Coordinates of C-alpha atoms in Angstrom, one line a residue:
Chain A
M749 CA 62.1 31.4 -61.6
T750 CA 65.3 31.2 -63.8
T751 CA 63.6 27.5 -64.9
A752 CA 60.6 29.4 -65.6
S753 CA 62.2 32.1 -67.7
L754 CA 64.5 29.6 -69.3
N755 CA 61.6 27.5 -70.5
R756 CA 60.2 30.8 -71.8
A757 CA 63.2 31.8 -73.7
F758 CA 63.3 28.2 -75.1
A759 CA 59.8 28.5 -76.1
L760 CA 60.1 32.0 -77.7
L761 CA 63.0 31.3 -79.7
L762 CA 61.2 28.3 -81.2
W763 CA 58.4 30.4 -81.8
R764 CA 60.4 32.9 -83.4
D765 CA 62.2 30.7 -85.6
L766 CA 59.3 28.8 -86.7
L767 CA 57.5 32.3 -87.5
L768 CA 60.6 33.3 -89.5
A769 CA 60.6 30.2 -91.7
F770 CA 56.8 30.2 -92.2
R771 CA 57.5 34.0 -93.8
R772 CA 59.9 32.5 -96.2
R773 CA 57.7 29.4 -97.4
T774 CA 59.1 29.0 -100.8
E775 CA 62.5 28.5 -99.3
L776 CA 61.3 25.3 -97.3
L777 CA 60.6 23.4 -100.4
N778 CA 64.1 23.6 -101.7
P779 CA 65.3 21.0 -99.7
L780 CA 62.8 18.9 -100.5
L781 CA 62.5 19.5 -104.1
F782 CA 66.4 18.4 -103.6
F783 CA 66.0 15.1 -101.9
V784 CA 63.2 14.2 -104.5
L785 CA 65.3 15.4 -107.4
V786 CA 68.3 13.7 -106.4
T787 CA 66.5 10.4 -105.6
T788 CA 65.0 10.7 -109.2
L789 CA 68.2 10.8 -110.6
F790 CA 69.2 7.5 -109.8
P791 CA 67.1 5.4 -111.9
L792 CA 67.8 7.4 -114.7
G793 CA 71.6 6.9 -114.5
I794 CA 71.5 3.2 -113.4
G795 CA 68.6 2.0 -115.2
A796 CA 65.1 1.3 -114.6
D797 CA 65.1 -2.2 -113.4
P798 CA 62.6 -2.8 -110.6
A799 CA 64.3 -5.7 -108.7
L800 CA 67.5 -3.6 -108.9
L801 CA 66.3 -0.2 -107.5
R802 CA 64.2 -2.1 -104.9
Q803 CA 67.3 -3.6 -103.9
I804 CA 69.4 -0.2 -103.9
A805 CA 66.6 2.4 -102.7
P806 CA 67.4 2.2 -99.1
G807 CA 70.8 3.5 -99.7
I808 CA 69.5 5.7 -102.5
I809 CA 67.2 7.5 -100.5
W810 CA 69.3 7.8 -97.7
V811 CA 72.2 9.0 -99.3
A812 CA 69.8 11.9 -100.6
A813 CA 68.4 12.7 -97.4
L814 CA 71.9 13.0 -95.9
L815 CA 72.9 15.5 -98.6
A816 CA 69.5 17.4 -98.4
A817 CA 70.2 17.6 -94.5
M818 CA 73.5 19.0 -95.1
L819 CA 72.9 21.5 -97.9
S820 CA 70.1 22.8 -95.5
L821 CA 72.3 23.2 -92.5
D822 CA 73.4 26.6 -93.4
S823 CA 70.2 28.1 -92.4
V824 CA 70.7 26.9 -88.9
F825 CA 72.8 30.3 -88.0
R826 CA 73.1 31.9 -91.1
S827 CA 70.8 34.6 -91.3
D828 CA 71.1 35.3 -87.4
F829 CA 74.7 35.3 -87.9
E830 CA 74.5 38.1 -90.5
D831 CA 71.9 40.4 -88.4
G832 CA 73.7 39.9 -85.4
S833 CA 71.2 38.2 -83.5
L834 CA 73.5 35.2 -83.0
E835 CA 76.0 37.5 -80.7
Q836 CA 73.0 38.6 -78.6
F837 CA 72.3 34.8 -77.8
L838 CA 75.7 34.4 -76.8
L839 CA 75.5 37.7 -74.3
S840 CA 72.1 36.3 -73.4
A841 CA 71.7 35.1 -69.4
Q842 CA 70.5 31.8 -70.7
P843 CA 73.0 28.9 -71.4
L844 CA 73.5 29.1 -75.0
S845 CA 73.2 24.9 -75.3
V846 CA 69.7 25.2 -74.6
L847 CA 69.2 28.2 -77.2
V848 CA 71.0 25.9 -79.6
L849 CA 68.9 23.2 -79.0
A850 CA 65.9 24.9 -79.9
K851 CA 67.3 26.0 -83.0
V852 CA 68.3 22.7 -84.1
I853 CA 64.5 21.6 -83.3
V854 CA 63.3 24.1 -85.7
H855 CA 65.8 23.1 -88.2
W856 CA 64.5 19.4 -88.0
L857 CA 60.9 20.5 -88.0
I858 CA 61.1 22.4 -91.2
T859 CA 63.6 20.4 -93.1
G860 CA 63.5 16.9 -91.5
L861 CA 59.9 16.3 -91.1
P862 CA 59.1 17.0 -94.7
L863 CA 61.6 14.3 -95.6
L864 CA 59.9 11.9 -93.6
I865 CA 56.4 12.8 -95.1
V866 CA 57.7 12.4 -98.9
A867 CA 59.8 9.0 -98.5
P868 CA 56.9 6.8 -98.9
L869 CA 56.6 8.7 -102.1
L870 CA 60.0 7.9 -103.2
G871 CA 59.8 4.5 -101.8
L872 CA 56.8 3.5 -104.2
L873 CA 58.8 5.3 -107.0
L874 CA 61.7 3.0 -106.3
N875 CA 59.5 -0.1 -105.8
L876 CA 60.3 -0.8 -102.2
P877 CA 57.4 -3.2 -100.3
G878 CA 55.1 -1.7 -98.0
E879 CA 57.0 -2.7 -94.7
S880 CA 60.2 -1.4 -96.3
I881 CA 58.4 1.9 -96.5
A882 CA 57.2 1.7 -92.5
T883 CA 60.9 0.9 -91.6
L884 CA 62.0 3.5 -93.7
M885 CA 60.1 6.3 -92.0
L886 CA 60.9 4.9 -88.7
T887 CA 64.7 5.1 -89.7
L888 CA 64.3 8.6 -90.7
L889 CA 62.1 9.8 -87.7
L890 CA 65.0 8.4 -85.5
G891 CA 67.9 9.2 -88.0
T892 CA 67.2 12.8 -89.4
P893 CA 67.6 14.4 -85.8
V894 CA 70.8 13.2 -85.7
L895 CA 71.8 14.6 -89.0
S896 CA 70.5 18.2 -87.6
L897 CA 72.1 17.7 -84.1
V898 CA 75.6 16.6 -85.3
G899 CA 75.2 19.2 -88.7
A900 CA 74.7 21.9 -86.1
I901 CA 78.5 21.2 -84.6
G902 CA 79.8 21.8 -88.3
V903 CA 77.8 24.7 -89.0
A904 CA 78.8 26.5 -85.9
L905 CA 82.8 26.1 -86.7
T906 CA 82.0 27.4 -90.2
V907 CA 79.5 30.3 -89.7
G908 CA 81.9 32.8 -89.7
L909 CA 83.7 31.6 -93.1
R910 CA 82.9 33.3 -96.3
R911 CA 82.6 30.0 -98.2
G912 CA 81.9 27.5 -95.8
G913 CA 79.9 25.4 -97.8
M914 CA 82.7 22.9 -99.0
I915 CA 84.2 22.5 -96.1
L916 CA 81.0 21.9 -93.9
S917 CA 80.5 18.9 -96.1
L918 CA 83.9 18.0 -95.3
L919 CA 83.5 18.3 -91.4
V920 CA 80.2 16.7 -91.2
L921 CA 79.5 13.7 -94.1
P922 CA 82.1 11.4 -92.4
L923 CA 80.4 12.0 -89.0
Y924 CA 76.9 11.0 -90.6
I925 CA 78.3 7.8 -91.7
P926 CA 76.9 5.5 -88.8
V927 CA 73.3 7.1 -89.2
L928 CA 73.6 5.8 -92.9
I929 CA 74.9 2.3 -92.1
F930 CA 72.2 1.6 -89.6
A931 CA 69.3 3.2 -91.3
A932 CA 69.9 1.8 -94.7
D933 CA 70.7 -1.5 -93.3
A934 CA 67.2 -1.5 -91.2
V935 CA 65.5 -0.9 -94.3
Q936 CA 67.3 -3.7 -96.5
S937 CA 66.6 -5.8 -93.3
A938 CA 62.9 -4.9 -93.2
G939 CA 62.8 -6.0 -97.0
A940 CA 64.1 -9.5 -96.3
G941 CA 61.7 -9.8 -93.4
L942 CA 64.4 -9.9 -90.8
S943 CA 64.1 -8.4 -87.5
I944 CA 65.2 -4.6 -87.2
S945 CA 64.9 -3.7 -83.2
A946 CA 68.7 -4.0 -83.3
H947 CA 69.1 -1.2 -85.8
L948 CA 66.3 0.6 -84.4
S949 CA 67.7 0.8 -80.8
L950 CA 71.4 1.6 -82.2
L951 CA 69.7 4.4 -84.0
A952 CA 67.8 5.3 -81.0
A953 CA 70.8 5.4 -78.6
L954 CA 72.9 7.9 -81.6
L955 CA 69.9 10.2 -81.2
M956 CA 70.0 10.1 -77.3
L957 CA 73.8 10.7 -77.9
S958 CA 73.4 13.5 -80.0
V959 CA 70.9 15.0 -78.4
S960 CA 73.0 15.2 -75.1
L961 CA 76.2 16.1 -76.5
S962 CA 75.7 18.0 -79.3
P963 CA 74.4 20.9 -78.1
L964 CA 77.2 21.5 -75.8
A965 CA 79.8 21.2 -78.5
T966 CA 77.9 23.5 -80.9
A967 CA 77.9 26.1 -78.1
A968 CA 81.3 25.8 -77.6
A969 CA 81.9 26.1 -81.7
L970 CA 79.8 29.2 -81.8
K971 CA 81.8 30.9 -78.9
I972 CA 84.9 30.1 -80.9
S973 CA 83.7 31.1 -83.8
L974 CA 82.1 34.7 -82.8
G975 CA 85.3 35.2 -80.9
Chain B
M510 CA 111.4 19.4 -62.8
L511 CA 108.2 21.4 -62.5
R512 CA 110.0 24.2 -63.3
F513 CA 111.1 22.5 -66.6
F514 CA 107.8 21.6 -67.5
H515 CA 106.6 25.4 -67.0
Q516 CA 109.3 26.6 -69.2
L517 CA 108.3 24.0 -71.5
G518 CA 105.0 25.9 -71.8
S519 CA 106.4 29.1 -73.0
P520 CA 107.1 29.4 -76.6
K521 CA 110.8 30.7 -76.6
H522 CA 111.8 27.9 -74.1
F523 CA 109.8 25.4 -76.3
Y524 CA 111.6 26.4 -79.4
R525 CA 115.1 25.9 -77.5
I526 CA 114.2 22.8 -75.9
A527 CA 112.8 21.2 -79.1
G528 CA 115.8 22.2 -81.1
A529 CA 118.2 20.7 -78.5
W530 CA 116.0 17.3 -78.4
I531 CA 115.7 17.1 -82.2
P532 CA 119.3 15.6 -83.4
W533 CA 118.9 13.2 -80.6
L534 CA 115.5 12.4 -81.5
A535 CA 116.7 11.9 -85.2
A536 CA 119.3 9.6 -84.1
A537 CA 117.7 7.5 -82.3
C538 CA 114.6 6.9 -85.0
G539 CA 117.3 6.5 -87.4
V540 CA 118.9 3.7 -85.6
L541 CA 115.7 1.9 -84.9
V542 CA 114.1 2.2 -88.6
L543 CA 117.5 0.6 -89.8
Y544 CA 117.4 -2.4 -87.1
G545 CA 113.7 -2.9 -87.4
L546 CA 113.9 -2.9 -91.3
Y547 CA 116.6 -5.4 -91.2
Q548 CA 115.4 -7.7 -88.5
G549 CA 111.7 -7.4 -90.7
M550 CA 113.3 -7.6 -94.2
V551 CA 116.2 -10.1 -93.8
V552 CA 116.1 -11.7 -90.3
A553 CA 112.2 -12.7 -89.8
P554 CA 111.4 -16.0 -91.3
T555 CA 109.0 -16.1 -94.3
D556 CA 105.3 -16.7 -93.7
Y557 CA 104.4 -20.1 -94.3
Q558 CA 101.4 -18.9 -96.1
Q559 CA 101.8 -15.3 -97.3
G560 CA 105.3 -15.7 -98.3
D561 CA 107.7 -12.9 -98.4
S562 CA 104.6 -10.3 -99.1
Y563 CA 103.8 -10.2 -95.5
R564 CA 106.7 -8.1 -94.8
I565 CA 105.2 -4.9 -95.6
M566 CA 103.7 -5.3 -92.3
F567 CA 106.5 -4.2 -90.8
I568 CA 105.3 -0.8 -92.5
H569 CA 101.7 -1.2 -92.6
V570 CA 100.6 -2.3 -89.0
P571 CA 102.8 0.6 -87.0
S572 CA 101.5 3.2 -89.2
A573 CA 97.8 2.1 -88.9
W574 CA 98.7 2.2 -85.2
M575 CA 100.2 5.4 -85.4
S576 CA 96.9 6.7 -87.2
L577 CA 94.8 6.4 -84.3
F578 CA 97.3 7.0 -81.9
I579 CA 98.0 10.3 -83.2
Y580 CA 94.2 11.4 -83.6
V581 CA 93.8 10.8 -79.8
V582 CA 97.1 12.9 -79.2
M583 CA 95.5 15.5 -81.3
A584 CA 92.2 15.4 -79.8
A585 CA 94.0 15.5 -76.1
A586 CA 96.1 18.4 -76.8
G587 CA 93.4 20.5 -78.6
A588 CA 91.2 19.9 -75.3
I589 CA 94.2 20.9 -73.0
G590 CA 94.3 23.8 -75.2
L591 CA 90.8 24.8 -74.8
I592 CA 90.3 24.1 -71.1
W593 CA 93.7 25.9 -70.1
H594 CA 94.6 28.1 -73.1
M595 CA 97.8 26.8 -73.5
K596 CA 99.1 27.9 -76.7
L597 CA 101.6 25.1 -76.8
A598 CA 99.1 22.3 -77.2
E599 CA 97.2 24.2 -79.5
V600 CA 100.4 24.3 -81.7
I601 CA 100.8 20.7 -80.7
A602 CA 97.6 19.5 -81.9
I603 CA 97.6 21.2 -85.2
S604 CA 101.3 20.1 -85.9
S605 CA 99.9 16.6 -85.4
A606 CA 97.3 16.6 -87.8
P607 CA 99.4 16.4 -91.3
I608 CA 101.3 13.7 -89.8
G609 CA 98.6 11.7 -88.6
A610 CA 97.0 12.2 -92.1
S611 CA 100.2 11.1 -93.9
F612 CA 100.5 7.9 -91.3
T613 CA 96.7 7.1 -92.4
F614 CA 97.8 7.5 -95.8
L615 CA 100.6 5.2 -95.7
A616 CA 98.8 2.6 -94.1
L617 CA 95.9 2.8 -96.4
I618 CA 98.2 2.3 -99.4
T619 CA 100.8 -0.4 -98.1
G620 CA 97.2 -2.3 -97.2
S621 CA 96.5 -2.1 -100.7
I622 CA 99.6 -3.0 -102.1
W623 CA 99.5 -6.2 -99.8
G624 CA 96.0 -6.8 -100.8
K625 CA 96.4 -7.3 -104.5
P626 CA 98.7 -10.1 -103.8
M627 CA 96.3 -11.5 -100.8
W628 CA 93.0 -10.6 -101.8
G629 CA 93.4 -10.4 -105.7
T630 CA 92.1 -6.8 -105.5
W631 CA 93.8 -3.3 -104.6
W632 CA 90.7 -2.5 -102.4
V633 CA 87.7 -4.0 -100.7
W634 CA 85.3 -2.4 -98.8
D635 CA 85.9 -4.3 -95.4
A636 CA 85.4 -2.7 -92.1
R637 CA 89.3 -2.0 -91.1
L638 CA 89.8 -0.2 -94.4
T639 CA 87.0 1.7 -94.7
S640 CA 87.1 3.1 -90.9
E641 CA 90.8 4.0 -91.9
L642 CA 89.6 5.8 -95.1
I643 CA 86.9 7.5 -92.9
L644 CA 89.9 8.4 -90.5
L645 CA 91.7 10.0 -93.1
F646 CA 88.8 12.2 -93.9
L647 CA 88.5 13.4 -90.4
Y648 CA 91.9 14.4 -90.6
L649 CA 91.6 16.1 -94.1
G650 CA 88.2 17.7 -92.2
V651 CA 90.7 19.4 -89.5
M652 CA 93.4 20.5 -92.0
A653 CA 90.7 22.2 -94.0
L654 CA 89.0 23.6 -91.3
Y655 CA 92.4 25.1 -89.8
S656 CA 93.4 26.5 -92.9
A657 CA 90.2 28.2 -94.0
V658 CA 89.8 30.3 -90.8
D659 CA 92.1 33.4 -91.2
D660 CA 92.8 34.0 -87.5
K661 CA 95.3 31.1 -86.4
R662 CA 94.2 31.3 -82.5
T663 CA 90.6 30.7 -83.5
A664 CA 91.5 28.4 -86.2
A665 CA 93.5 26.0 -83.8
R666 CA 90.5 26.1 -81.3
A667 CA 87.9 25.7 -83.9
A668 CA 89.8 22.6 -85.3
A669 CA 90.6 21.3 -81.6
I670 CA 86.5 21.0 -81.1
L671 CA 86.3 19.2 -84.5
A672 CA 89.3 17.1 -83.2
I673 CA 87.2 16.1 -80.1
V674 CA 83.9 15.4 -81.8
G675 CA 85.7 13.2 -84.1
V676 CA 87.5 11.1 -81.0
V677 CA 83.8 10.6 -79.9
N678 CA 82.5 9.3 -82.9
I679 CA 85.6 7.2 -83.9
P680 CA 84.4 4.3 -81.8
I681 CA 81.0 4.6 -83.1
I682 CA 82.1 4.9 -86.7
H683 CA 84.4 1.8 -86.2
Y684 CA 81.8 -0.7 -84.7
S685 CA 79.3 0.7 -87.2
V686 CA 81.4 -0.1 -89.8
E687 CA 82.8 -3.3 -88.5
W688 CA 79.1 -4.5 -87.9
W689 CA 78.4 -3.8 -91.7
N690 CA 80.9 -5.7 -93.1
T691 CA 84.4 -7.7 -92.5
L692 CA 87.1 -9.4 -94.2
H693 CA 90.4 -8.2 -92.9
Q694 CA 92.2 -10.7 -91.1
G695 CA 91.7 -10.3 -86.8
P696 CA 94.3 -8.8 -84.8
T697 CA 97.0 -11.2 -83.8
V698 CA 99.6 -9.2 -81.6
T699 CA 96.8 -8.6 -78.9
K700 CA 95.6 -11.6 -78.6
F701 CA 96.1 -12.9 -74.4
G702 CA 98.3 -15.8 -74.0
A703 CA 100.7 -16.8 -76.7
P704 CA 100.2 -14.4 -79.4
S705 CA 99.7 -16.1 -82.8
I706 CA 103.2 -14.3 -84.4
D707 CA 106.3 -15.7 -84.7
L708 CA 108.6 -14.1 -81.8
R709 CA 111.3 -13.2 -84.9
M710 CA 108.4 -11.4 -86.5
L711 CA 107.0 -9.4 -83.6
I712 CA 110.4 -8.0 -82.3
P713 CA 111.1 -6.0 -85.3
L714 CA 107.5 -5.1 -85.6
L715 CA 107.7 -3.6 -81.9
V716 CA 110.8 -2.0 -82.9
M717 CA 109.0 -0.2 -85.7
A718 CA 106.2 0.8 -83.9
V719 CA 108.7 2.4 -81.4
A720 CA 110.7 4.0 -84.2
F721 CA 107.3 5.4 -85.8
K722 CA 106.3 6.6 -82.7
L723 CA 109.7 8.7 -82.2
F724 CA 109.2 9.8 -85.8
Y725 CA 105.9 11.5 -84.9
L726 CA 107.9 13.2 -82.0
L727 CA 110.6 14.3 -84.0
V728 CA 108.5 15.5 -86.9
V729 CA 106.0 17.3 -84.5
L730 CA 108.7 18.9 -82.6
M731 CA 109.9 20.3 -86.0
R732 CA 106.6 21.3 -87.2
A733 CA 105.8 23.0 -83.7
R734 CA 109.0 25.0 -84.0
V735 CA 108.3 26.5 -87.3
E736 CA 104.6 26.8 -86.1
V737 CA 105.6 29.0 -83.0
L738 CA 108.1 31.1 -84.9
E739 CA 104.9 32.2 -87.2
R740 CA 102.7 33.0 -84.7
E741 CA 105.3 34.8 -82.4
R742 CA 106.9 36.4 -85.3
N743 CA 106.4 40.3 -83.7
A744 CA 107.6 38.6 -80.4
R745 CA 111.2 40.1 -79.4
W746 CA 113.0 36.8 -78.7
V747 CA 112.2 36.0 -82.6
R748 CA 113.6 39.1 -83.8
E749 CA 116.7 38.2 -81.9
L750 CA 116.9 35.0 -83.1
V751 CA 116.7 36.3 -86.8
E752 CA 119.0 39.3 -86.4
R753 CA 121.8 36.7 -84.6
S754 CA 121.7 34.2 -87.6

């Protein structure tokens, strides 16, 4: 009975958040545009030499993805915090960490997944070869959920603050570094024709670790932030 | 004995006991620093490869050790504060952050000064340097979060969560960075068997390490006393203390 109601609460929350996001469709585009724009700035700043661009493309795309994920983090808890539903989640009989996981999954679906879809386009723009683009998408698939999960801890800690944006970046970006290292290196290795299974295994390990630990930390942080 | 620890947990007694310890700690720390520096700067032999410039390691290496040690202490104290709602553990955790950040900064600066003649450059994106830099960012994040939240108890608890998340991440960051690139010379003290360091160099290094630990203890107690006073400013014992002086 309790498991059934937990599953139901999870599914309902997932559906509610997706619906809310869908009602504000134009906002969905913003992180995506940001991702594309930041990536476009680099060739303008560095120069359009195709060989150079191909070499730095994995880093550029991943840094842009990191920033886009971070800037969109605020939406995970912000509106729920402002209209008071976050407090209701805290009071609900269901474990907060499971509800948090539902919210993070929605956040990934509306901000992480679109990045995955435009990434090949950016790869083409930056002159990446085919196998690198495939690897890029694989790393984004494994890496962006980690960004959402780890970022949720940071948002939960800063949700009560009026100007939490700058602090959020200070809290979250250092924790993103391992993802950046493994993912960008995987894309680079794929371009050089090397094996990338070690990179992918490590990224998957990071994903497993953050799926299991981050909702707990996020729930604890939310309880502290909301007193 | 148990009563002593129990008393140490209450802000009032902590304030008194820490106040009594501070002069002794200061004296012990001062003697050890002077002895360690003398041994390191004057007595220890010149390195056959690096000349005299290696002597900065008597500051650099203990600072780097302290930077990690304090982060772990901070996270442990934060966890104790979260689990058992011990106010004093929260105070210790939050008082440790600026000290740890200073040691990290010192390790980075001395490393950079040493790197200039050795590697011919102030900064390289080497694994250990980079993870030390990231450690500095983690410290700054904890401090920024603490100062951003108005209610200091909430702030300390939030900072404790962040410190614990950081402790889980430090090994991951360390190994990911290490794998990414490495240039720094490997550890020479912790090697099993005969350490590849001369005993006349090792002893001042260890003396300095102990001195730095004492220095941390000294400063953390001083900071914690101030923090306790500030938090308990409405308590009767603080008012009596102020009126008496």
